[in-house]
mmCIF file with all atom_site columns, N, CA and C in Angstrom:
data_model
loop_
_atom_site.group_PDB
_atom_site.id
_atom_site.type_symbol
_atom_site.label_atom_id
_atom_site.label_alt_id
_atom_site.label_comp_id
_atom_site.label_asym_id
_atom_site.label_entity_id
_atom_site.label_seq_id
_atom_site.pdbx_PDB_ins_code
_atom_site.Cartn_x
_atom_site.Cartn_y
_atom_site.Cartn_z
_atom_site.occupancy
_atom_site.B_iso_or_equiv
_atom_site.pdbx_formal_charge
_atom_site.auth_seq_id
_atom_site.auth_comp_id
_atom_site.auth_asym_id
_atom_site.auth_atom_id
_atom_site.pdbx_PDB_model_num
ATOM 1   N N  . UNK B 1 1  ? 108.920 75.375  111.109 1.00 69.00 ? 128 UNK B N  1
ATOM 2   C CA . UNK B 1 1  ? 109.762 76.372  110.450 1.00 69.00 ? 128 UNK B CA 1
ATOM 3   C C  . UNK B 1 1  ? 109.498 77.733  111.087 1.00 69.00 ? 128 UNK B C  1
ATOM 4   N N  . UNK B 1 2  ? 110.323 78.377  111.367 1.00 86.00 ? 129 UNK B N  1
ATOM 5   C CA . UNK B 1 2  ? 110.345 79.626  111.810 1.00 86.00 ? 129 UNK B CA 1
ATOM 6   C C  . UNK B 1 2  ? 110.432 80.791  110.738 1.00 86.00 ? 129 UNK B C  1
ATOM 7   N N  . UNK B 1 3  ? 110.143 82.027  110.988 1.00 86.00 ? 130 UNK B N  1
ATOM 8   C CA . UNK B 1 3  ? 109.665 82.779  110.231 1.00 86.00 ? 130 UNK B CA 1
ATOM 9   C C  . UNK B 1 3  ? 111.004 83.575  109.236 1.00 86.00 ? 130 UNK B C  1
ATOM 10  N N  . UNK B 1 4  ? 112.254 83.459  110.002 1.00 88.00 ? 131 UNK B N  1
ATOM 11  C CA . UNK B 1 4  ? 113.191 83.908  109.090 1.00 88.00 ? 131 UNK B CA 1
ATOM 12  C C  . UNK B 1 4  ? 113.393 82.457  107.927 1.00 88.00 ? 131 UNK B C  1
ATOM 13  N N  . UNK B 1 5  ? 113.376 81.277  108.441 1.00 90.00 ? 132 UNK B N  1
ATOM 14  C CA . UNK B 1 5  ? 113.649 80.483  107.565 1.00 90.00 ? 132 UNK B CA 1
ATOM 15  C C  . UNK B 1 5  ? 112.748 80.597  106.451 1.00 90.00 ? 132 UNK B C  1
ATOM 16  N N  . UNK B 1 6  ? 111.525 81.167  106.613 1.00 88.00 ? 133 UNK B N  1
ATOM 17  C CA . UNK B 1 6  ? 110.378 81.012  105.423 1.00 88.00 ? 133 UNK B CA 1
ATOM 18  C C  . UNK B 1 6  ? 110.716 82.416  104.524 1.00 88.00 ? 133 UNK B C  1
ATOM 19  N N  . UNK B 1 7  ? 111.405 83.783  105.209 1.00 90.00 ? 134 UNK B N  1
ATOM 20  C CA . UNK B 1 7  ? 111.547 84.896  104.598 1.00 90.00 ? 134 UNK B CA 1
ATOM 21  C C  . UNK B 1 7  ? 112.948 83.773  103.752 1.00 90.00 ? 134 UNK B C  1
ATOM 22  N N  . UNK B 1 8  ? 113.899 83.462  103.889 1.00 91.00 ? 135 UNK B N  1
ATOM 23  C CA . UNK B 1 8  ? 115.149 83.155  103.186 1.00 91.00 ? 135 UNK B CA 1
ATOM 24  C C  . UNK B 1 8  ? 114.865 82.201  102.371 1.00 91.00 ? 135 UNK B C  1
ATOM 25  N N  . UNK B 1 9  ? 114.182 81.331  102.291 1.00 92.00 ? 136 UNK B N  1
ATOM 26  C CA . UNK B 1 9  ? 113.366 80.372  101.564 1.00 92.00 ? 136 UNK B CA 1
ATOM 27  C C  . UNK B 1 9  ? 112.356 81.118  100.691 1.00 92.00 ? 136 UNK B C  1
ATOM 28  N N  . UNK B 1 10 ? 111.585 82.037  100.621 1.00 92.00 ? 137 UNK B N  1
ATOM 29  C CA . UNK B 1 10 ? 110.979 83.045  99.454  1.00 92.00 ? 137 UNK B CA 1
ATOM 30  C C  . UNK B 1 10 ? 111.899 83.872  98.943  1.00 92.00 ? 137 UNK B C  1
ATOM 31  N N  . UNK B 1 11 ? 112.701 84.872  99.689  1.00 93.00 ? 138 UNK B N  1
ATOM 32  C CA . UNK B 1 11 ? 114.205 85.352  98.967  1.00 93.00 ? 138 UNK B CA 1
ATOM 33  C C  . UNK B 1 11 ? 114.906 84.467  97.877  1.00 93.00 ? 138 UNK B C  1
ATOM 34  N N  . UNK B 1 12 ? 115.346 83.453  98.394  1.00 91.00 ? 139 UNK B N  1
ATOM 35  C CA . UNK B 1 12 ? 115.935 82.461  97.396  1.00 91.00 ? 139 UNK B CA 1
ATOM 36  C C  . UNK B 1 12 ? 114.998 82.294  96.150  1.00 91.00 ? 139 UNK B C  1
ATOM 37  N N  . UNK B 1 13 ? 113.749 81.838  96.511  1.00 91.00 ? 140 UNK B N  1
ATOM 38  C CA . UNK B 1 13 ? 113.498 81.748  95.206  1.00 91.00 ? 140 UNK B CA 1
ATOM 39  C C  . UNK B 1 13 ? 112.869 82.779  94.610  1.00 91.00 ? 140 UNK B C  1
ATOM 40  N N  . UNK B 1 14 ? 112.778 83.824  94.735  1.00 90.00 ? 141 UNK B N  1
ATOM 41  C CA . UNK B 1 14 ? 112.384 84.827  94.360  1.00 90.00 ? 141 UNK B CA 1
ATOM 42  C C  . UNK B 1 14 ? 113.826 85.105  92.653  1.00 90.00 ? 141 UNK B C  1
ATOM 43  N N  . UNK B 1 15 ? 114.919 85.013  94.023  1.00 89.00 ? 142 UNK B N  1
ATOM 44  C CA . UNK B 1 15 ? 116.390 85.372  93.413  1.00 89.00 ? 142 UNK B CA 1
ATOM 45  C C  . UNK B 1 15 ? 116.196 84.189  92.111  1.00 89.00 ? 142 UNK B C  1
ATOM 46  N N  . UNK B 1 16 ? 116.161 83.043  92.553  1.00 87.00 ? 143 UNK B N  1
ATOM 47  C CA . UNK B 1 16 ? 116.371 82.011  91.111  1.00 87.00 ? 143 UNK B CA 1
ATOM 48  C C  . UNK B 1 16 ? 115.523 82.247  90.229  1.00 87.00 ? 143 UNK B C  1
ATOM 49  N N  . UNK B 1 17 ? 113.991 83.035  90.293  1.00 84.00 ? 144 UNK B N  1
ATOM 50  C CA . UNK B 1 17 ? 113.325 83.174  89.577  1.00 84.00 ? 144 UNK B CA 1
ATOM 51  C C  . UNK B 1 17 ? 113.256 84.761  88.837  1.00 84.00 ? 144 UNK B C  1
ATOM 52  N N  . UNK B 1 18 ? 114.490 85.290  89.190  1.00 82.00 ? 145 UNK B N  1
ATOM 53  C CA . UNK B 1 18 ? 114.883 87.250  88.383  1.00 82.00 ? 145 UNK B CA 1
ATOM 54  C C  . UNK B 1 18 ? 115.807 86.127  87.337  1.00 82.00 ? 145 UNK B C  1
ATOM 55  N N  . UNK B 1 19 ? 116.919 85.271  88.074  1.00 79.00 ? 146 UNK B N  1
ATOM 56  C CA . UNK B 1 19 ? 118.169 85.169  87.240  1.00 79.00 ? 146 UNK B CA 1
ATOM 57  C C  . UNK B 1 19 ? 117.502 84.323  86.431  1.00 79.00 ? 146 UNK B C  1
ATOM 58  N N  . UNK B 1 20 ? 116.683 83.344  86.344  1.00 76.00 ? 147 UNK B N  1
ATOM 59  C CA . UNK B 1 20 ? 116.344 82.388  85.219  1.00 76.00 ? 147 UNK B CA 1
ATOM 60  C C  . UNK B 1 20 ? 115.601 83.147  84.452  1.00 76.00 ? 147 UNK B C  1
ATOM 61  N N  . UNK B 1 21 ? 114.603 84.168  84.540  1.00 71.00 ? 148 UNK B N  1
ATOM 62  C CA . UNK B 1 21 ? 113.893 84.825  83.640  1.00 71.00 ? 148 UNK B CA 1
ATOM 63  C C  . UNK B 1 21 ? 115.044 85.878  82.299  1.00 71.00 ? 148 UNK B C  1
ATOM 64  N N  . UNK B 1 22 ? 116.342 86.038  82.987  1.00 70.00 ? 149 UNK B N  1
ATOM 65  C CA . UNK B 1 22 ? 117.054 87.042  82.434  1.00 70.00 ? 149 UNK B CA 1
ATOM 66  C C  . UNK B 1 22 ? 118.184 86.304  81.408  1.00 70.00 ? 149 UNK B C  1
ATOM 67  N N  . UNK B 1 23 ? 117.723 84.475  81.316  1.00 64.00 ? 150 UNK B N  1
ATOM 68  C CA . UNK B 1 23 ? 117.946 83.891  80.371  1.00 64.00 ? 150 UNK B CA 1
ATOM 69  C C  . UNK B 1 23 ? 118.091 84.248  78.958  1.00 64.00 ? 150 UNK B C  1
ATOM 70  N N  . UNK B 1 24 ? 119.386 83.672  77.753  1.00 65.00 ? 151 UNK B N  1
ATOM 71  C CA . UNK B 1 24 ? 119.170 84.620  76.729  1.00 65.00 ? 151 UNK B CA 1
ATOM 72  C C  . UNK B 1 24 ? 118.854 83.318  75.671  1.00 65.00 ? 151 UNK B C  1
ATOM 73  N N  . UNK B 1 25 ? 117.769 83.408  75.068  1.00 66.00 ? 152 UNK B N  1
ATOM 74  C CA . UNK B 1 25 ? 117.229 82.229  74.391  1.00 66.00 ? 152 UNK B CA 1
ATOM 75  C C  . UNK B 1 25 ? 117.013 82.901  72.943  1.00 66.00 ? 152 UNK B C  1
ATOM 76  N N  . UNK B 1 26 ? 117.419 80.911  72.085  1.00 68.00 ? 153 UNK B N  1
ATOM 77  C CA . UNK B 1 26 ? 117.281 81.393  70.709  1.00 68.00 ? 153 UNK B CA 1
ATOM 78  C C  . UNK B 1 26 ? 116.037 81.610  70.485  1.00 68.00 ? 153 UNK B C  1
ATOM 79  N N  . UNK B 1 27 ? 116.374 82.778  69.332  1.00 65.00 ? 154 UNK B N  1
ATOM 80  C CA . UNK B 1 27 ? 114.905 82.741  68.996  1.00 65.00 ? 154 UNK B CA 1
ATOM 81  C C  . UNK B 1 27 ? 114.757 81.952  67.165  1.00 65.00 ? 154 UNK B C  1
ATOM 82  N N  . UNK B 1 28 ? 113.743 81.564  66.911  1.00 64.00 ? 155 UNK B N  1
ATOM 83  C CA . UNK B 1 28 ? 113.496 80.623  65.884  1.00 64.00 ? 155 UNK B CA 1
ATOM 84  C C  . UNK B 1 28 ? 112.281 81.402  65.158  1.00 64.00 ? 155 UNK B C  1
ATOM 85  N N  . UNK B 1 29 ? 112.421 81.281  63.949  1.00 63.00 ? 156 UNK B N  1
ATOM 86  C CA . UNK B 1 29 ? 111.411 81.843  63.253  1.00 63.00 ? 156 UNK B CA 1
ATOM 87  C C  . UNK B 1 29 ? 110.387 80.924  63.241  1.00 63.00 ? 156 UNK B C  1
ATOM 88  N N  . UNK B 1 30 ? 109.251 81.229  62.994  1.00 60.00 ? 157 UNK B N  1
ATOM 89  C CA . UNK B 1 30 ? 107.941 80.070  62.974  1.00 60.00 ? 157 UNK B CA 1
ATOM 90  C C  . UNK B 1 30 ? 107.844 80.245  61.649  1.00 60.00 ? 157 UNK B C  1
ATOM 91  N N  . UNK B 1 31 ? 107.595 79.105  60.709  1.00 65.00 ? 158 UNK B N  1
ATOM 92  C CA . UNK B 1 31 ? 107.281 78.730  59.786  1.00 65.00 ? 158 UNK B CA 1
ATOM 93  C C  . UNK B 1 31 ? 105.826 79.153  59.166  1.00 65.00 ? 158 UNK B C  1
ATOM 94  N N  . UNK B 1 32 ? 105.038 79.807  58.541  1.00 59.00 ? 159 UNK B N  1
ATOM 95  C CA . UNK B 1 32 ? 104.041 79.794  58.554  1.00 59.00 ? 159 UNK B CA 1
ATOM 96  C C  . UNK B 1 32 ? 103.347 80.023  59.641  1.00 59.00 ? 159 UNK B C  1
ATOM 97  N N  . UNK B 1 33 ? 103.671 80.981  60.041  1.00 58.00 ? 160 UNK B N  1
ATOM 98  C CA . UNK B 1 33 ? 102.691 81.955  61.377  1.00 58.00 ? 160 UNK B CA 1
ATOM 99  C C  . UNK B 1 33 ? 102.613 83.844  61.042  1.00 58.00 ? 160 UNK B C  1
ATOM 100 N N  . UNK B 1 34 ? 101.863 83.708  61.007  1.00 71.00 ? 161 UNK B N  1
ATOM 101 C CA . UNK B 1 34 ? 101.294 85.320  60.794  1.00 71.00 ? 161 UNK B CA 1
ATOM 102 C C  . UNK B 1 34 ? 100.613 86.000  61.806  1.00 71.00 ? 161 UNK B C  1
ATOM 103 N N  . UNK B 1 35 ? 101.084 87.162  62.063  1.00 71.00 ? 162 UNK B N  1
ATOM 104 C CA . UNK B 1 35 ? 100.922 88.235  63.276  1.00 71.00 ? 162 UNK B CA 1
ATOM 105 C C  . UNK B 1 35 ? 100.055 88.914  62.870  1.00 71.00 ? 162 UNK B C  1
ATOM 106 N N  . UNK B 1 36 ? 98.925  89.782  63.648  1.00 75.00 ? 163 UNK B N  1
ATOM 107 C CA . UNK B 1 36 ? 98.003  91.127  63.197  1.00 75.00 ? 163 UNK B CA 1
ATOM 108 C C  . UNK B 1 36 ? 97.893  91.273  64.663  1.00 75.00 ? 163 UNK B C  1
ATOM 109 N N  . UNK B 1 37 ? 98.508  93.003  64.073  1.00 76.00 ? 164 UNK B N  1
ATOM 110 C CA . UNK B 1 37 ? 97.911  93.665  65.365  1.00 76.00 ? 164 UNK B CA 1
ATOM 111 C C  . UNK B 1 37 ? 96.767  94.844  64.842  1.00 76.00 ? 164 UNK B C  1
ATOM 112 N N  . UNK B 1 38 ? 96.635  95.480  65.921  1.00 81.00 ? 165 UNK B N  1
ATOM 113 C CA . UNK B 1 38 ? 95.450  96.306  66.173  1.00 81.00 ? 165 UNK B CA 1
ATOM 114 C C  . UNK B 1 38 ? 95.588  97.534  66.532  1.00 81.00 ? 165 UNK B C  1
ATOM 115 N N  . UNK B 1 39 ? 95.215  98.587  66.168  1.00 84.00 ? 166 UNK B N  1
ATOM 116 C CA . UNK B 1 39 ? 95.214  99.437  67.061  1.00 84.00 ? 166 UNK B CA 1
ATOM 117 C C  . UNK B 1 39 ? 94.090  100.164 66.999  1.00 84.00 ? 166 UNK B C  1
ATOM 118 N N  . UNK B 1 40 ? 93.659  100.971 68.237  1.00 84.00 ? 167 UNK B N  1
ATOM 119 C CA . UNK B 1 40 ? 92.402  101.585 68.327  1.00 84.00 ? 167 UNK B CA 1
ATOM 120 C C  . UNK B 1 40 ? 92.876  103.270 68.799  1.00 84.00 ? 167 UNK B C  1
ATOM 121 N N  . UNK B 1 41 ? 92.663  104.377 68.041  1.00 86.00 ? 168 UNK B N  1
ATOM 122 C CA . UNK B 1 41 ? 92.839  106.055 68.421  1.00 86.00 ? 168 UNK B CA 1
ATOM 123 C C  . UNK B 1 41 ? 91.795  106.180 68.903  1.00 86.00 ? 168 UNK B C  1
ATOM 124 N N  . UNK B 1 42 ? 92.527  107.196 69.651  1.00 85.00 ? 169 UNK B N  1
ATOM 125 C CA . UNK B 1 42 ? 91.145  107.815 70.610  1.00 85.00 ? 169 UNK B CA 1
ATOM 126 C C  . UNK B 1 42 ? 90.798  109.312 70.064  1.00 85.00 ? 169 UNK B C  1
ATOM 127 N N  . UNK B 1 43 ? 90.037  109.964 69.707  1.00 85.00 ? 170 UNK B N  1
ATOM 128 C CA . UNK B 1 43 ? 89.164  111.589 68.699  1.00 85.00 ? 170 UNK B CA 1
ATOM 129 C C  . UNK B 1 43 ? 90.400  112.131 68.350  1.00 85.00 ? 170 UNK B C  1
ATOM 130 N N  . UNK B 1 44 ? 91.383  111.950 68.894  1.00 82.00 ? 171 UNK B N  1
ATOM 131 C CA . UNK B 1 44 ? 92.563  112.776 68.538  1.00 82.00 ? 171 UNK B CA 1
ATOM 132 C C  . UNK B 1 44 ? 93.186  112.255 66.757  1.00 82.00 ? 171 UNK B C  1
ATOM 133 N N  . UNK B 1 45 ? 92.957  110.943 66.558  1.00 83.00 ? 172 UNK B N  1
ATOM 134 C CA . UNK B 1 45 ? 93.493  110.428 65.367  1.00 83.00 ? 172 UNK B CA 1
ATOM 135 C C  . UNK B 1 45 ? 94.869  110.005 65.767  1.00 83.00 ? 172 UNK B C  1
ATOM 136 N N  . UNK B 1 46 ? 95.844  109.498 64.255  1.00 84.00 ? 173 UNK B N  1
ATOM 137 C CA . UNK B 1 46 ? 96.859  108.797 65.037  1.00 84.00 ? 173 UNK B CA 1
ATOM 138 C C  . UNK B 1 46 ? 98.088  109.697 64.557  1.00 84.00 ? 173 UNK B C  1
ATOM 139 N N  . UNK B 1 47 ? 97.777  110.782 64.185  1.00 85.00 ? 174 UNK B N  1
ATOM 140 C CA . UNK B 1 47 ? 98.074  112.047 63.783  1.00 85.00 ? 174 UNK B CA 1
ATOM 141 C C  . UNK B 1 47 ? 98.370  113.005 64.634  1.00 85.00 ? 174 UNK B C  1
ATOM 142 N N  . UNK B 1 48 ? 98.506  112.802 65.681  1.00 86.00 ? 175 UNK B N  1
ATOM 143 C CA . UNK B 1 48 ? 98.209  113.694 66.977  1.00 86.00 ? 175 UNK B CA 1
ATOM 144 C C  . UNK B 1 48 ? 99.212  114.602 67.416  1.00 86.00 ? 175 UNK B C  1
ATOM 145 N N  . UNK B 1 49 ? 99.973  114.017 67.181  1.00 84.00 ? 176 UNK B N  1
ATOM 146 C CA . UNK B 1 49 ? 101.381 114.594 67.994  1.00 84.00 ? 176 UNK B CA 1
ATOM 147 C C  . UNK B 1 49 ? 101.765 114.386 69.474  1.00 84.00 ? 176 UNK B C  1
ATOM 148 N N  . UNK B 1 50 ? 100.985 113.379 69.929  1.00 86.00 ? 177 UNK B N  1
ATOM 149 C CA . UNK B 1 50 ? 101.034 112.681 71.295  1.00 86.00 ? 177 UNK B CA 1
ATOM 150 C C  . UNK B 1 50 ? 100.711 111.203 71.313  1.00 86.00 ? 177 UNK B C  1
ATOM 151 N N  . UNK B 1 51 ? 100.018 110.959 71.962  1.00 87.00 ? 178 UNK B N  1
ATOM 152 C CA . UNK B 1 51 ? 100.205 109.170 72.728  1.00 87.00 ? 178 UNK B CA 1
ATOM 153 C C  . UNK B 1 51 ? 99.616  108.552 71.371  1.00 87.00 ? 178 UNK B C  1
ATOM 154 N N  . UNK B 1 52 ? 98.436  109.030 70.756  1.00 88.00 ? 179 UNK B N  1
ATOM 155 C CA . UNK B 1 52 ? 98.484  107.792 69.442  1.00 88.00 ? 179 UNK B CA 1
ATOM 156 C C  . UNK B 1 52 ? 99.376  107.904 68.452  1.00 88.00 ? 179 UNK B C  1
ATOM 157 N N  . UNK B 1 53 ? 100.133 109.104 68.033  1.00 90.00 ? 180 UNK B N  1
ATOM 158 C CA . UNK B 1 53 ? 101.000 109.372 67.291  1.00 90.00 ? 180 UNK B CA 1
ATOM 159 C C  . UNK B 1 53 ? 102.326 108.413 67.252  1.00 90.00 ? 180 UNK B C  1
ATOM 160 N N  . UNK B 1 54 ? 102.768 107.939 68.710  1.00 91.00 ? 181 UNK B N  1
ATOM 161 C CA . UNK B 1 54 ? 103.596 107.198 69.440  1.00 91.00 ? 181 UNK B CA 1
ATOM 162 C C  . UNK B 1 54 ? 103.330 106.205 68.783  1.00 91.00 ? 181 UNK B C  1
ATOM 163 N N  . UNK B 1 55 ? 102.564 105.684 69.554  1.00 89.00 ? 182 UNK B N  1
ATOM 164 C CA . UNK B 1 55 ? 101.611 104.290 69.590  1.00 89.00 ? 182 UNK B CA 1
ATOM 165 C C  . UNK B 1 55 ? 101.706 103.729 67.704  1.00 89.00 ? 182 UNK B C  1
ATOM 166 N N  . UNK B 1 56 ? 101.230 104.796 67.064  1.00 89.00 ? 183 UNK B N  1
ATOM 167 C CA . UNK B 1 56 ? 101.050 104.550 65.782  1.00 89.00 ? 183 UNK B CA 1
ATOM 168 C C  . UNK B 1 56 ? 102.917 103.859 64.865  1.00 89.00 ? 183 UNK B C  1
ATOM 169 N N  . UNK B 1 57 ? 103.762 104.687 65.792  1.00 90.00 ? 184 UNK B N  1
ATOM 170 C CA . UNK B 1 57 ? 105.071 104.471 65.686  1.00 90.00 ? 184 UNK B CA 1
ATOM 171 C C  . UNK B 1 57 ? 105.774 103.771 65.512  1.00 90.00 ? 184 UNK B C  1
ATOM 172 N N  . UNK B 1 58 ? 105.120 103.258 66.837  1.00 89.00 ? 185 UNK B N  1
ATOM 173 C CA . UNK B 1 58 ? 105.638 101.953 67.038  1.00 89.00 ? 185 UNK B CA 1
ATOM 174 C C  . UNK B 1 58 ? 105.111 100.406 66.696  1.00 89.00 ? 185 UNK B C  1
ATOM 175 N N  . UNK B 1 59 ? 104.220 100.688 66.230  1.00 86.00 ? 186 UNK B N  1
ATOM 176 C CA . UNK B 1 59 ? 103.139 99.745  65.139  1.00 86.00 ? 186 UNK B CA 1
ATOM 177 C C  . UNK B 1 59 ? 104.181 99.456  64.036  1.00 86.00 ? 186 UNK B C  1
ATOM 178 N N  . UNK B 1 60 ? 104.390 100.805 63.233  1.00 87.00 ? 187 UNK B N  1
ATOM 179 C CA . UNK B 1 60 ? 105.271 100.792 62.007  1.00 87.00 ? 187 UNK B CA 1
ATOM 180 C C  . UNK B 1 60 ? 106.472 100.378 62.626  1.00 87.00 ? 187 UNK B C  1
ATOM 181 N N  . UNK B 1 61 ? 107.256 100.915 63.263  1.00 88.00 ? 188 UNK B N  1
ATOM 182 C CA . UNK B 1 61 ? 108.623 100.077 63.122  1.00 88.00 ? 188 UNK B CA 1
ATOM 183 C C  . UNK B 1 61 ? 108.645 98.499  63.619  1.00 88.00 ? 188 UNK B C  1
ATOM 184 N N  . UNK B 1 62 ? 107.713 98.182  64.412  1.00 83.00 ? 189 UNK B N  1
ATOM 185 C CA . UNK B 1 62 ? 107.130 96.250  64.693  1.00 83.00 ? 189 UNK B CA 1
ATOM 186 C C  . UNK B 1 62 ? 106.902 95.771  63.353  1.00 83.00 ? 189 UNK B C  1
ATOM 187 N N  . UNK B 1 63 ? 106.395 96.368  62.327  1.00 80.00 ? 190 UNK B N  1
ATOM 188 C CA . UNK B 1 63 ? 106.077 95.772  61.114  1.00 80.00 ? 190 UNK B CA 1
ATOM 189 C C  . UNK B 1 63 ? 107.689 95.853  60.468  1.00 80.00 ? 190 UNK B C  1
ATOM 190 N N  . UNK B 1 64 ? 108.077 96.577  60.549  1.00 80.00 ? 191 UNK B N  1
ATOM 191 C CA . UNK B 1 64 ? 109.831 96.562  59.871  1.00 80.00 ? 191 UNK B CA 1
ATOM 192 C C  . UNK B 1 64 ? 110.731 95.468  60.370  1.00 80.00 ? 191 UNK B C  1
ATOM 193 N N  . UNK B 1 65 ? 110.233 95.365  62.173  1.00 75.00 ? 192 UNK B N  1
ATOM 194 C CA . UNK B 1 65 ? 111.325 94.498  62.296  1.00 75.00 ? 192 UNK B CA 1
ATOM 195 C C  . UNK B 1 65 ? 110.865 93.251  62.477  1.00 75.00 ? 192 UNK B C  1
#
């Protein structure tokens, strides 16, 4: 095999492996499965008005949805 055939042969599947990932799949609720997350602030608190403040944000609206 020559070296363009091996670049067009990784291209290709490179390509089948963007379009199959961008698949739109059902999603199913799990029966009896329970989530916990975590989070850890850094001296600032999660009060901050910056990155844990965010962070803290988006904790709460994951629990909403």
């Amino acid at each position: 095999m020559n070296i363009n055939t091996i670049k067009m042969a990784m291209l290709g599947m490179i390509a089948i492996f963007t379009v199959s990932s961008c698949a739109v799949r059902s999603e199913t609720k799990r029966v009896g499965c329970s989530t916990r997350v975590g989070i850890v602030f850094d001296i600032g608190g999660k009060n901050d008005r910056s990155f844990n403040a965010a962070a803290w944000e988006g904790v709460k609206r994951a629990e909403k949805e």
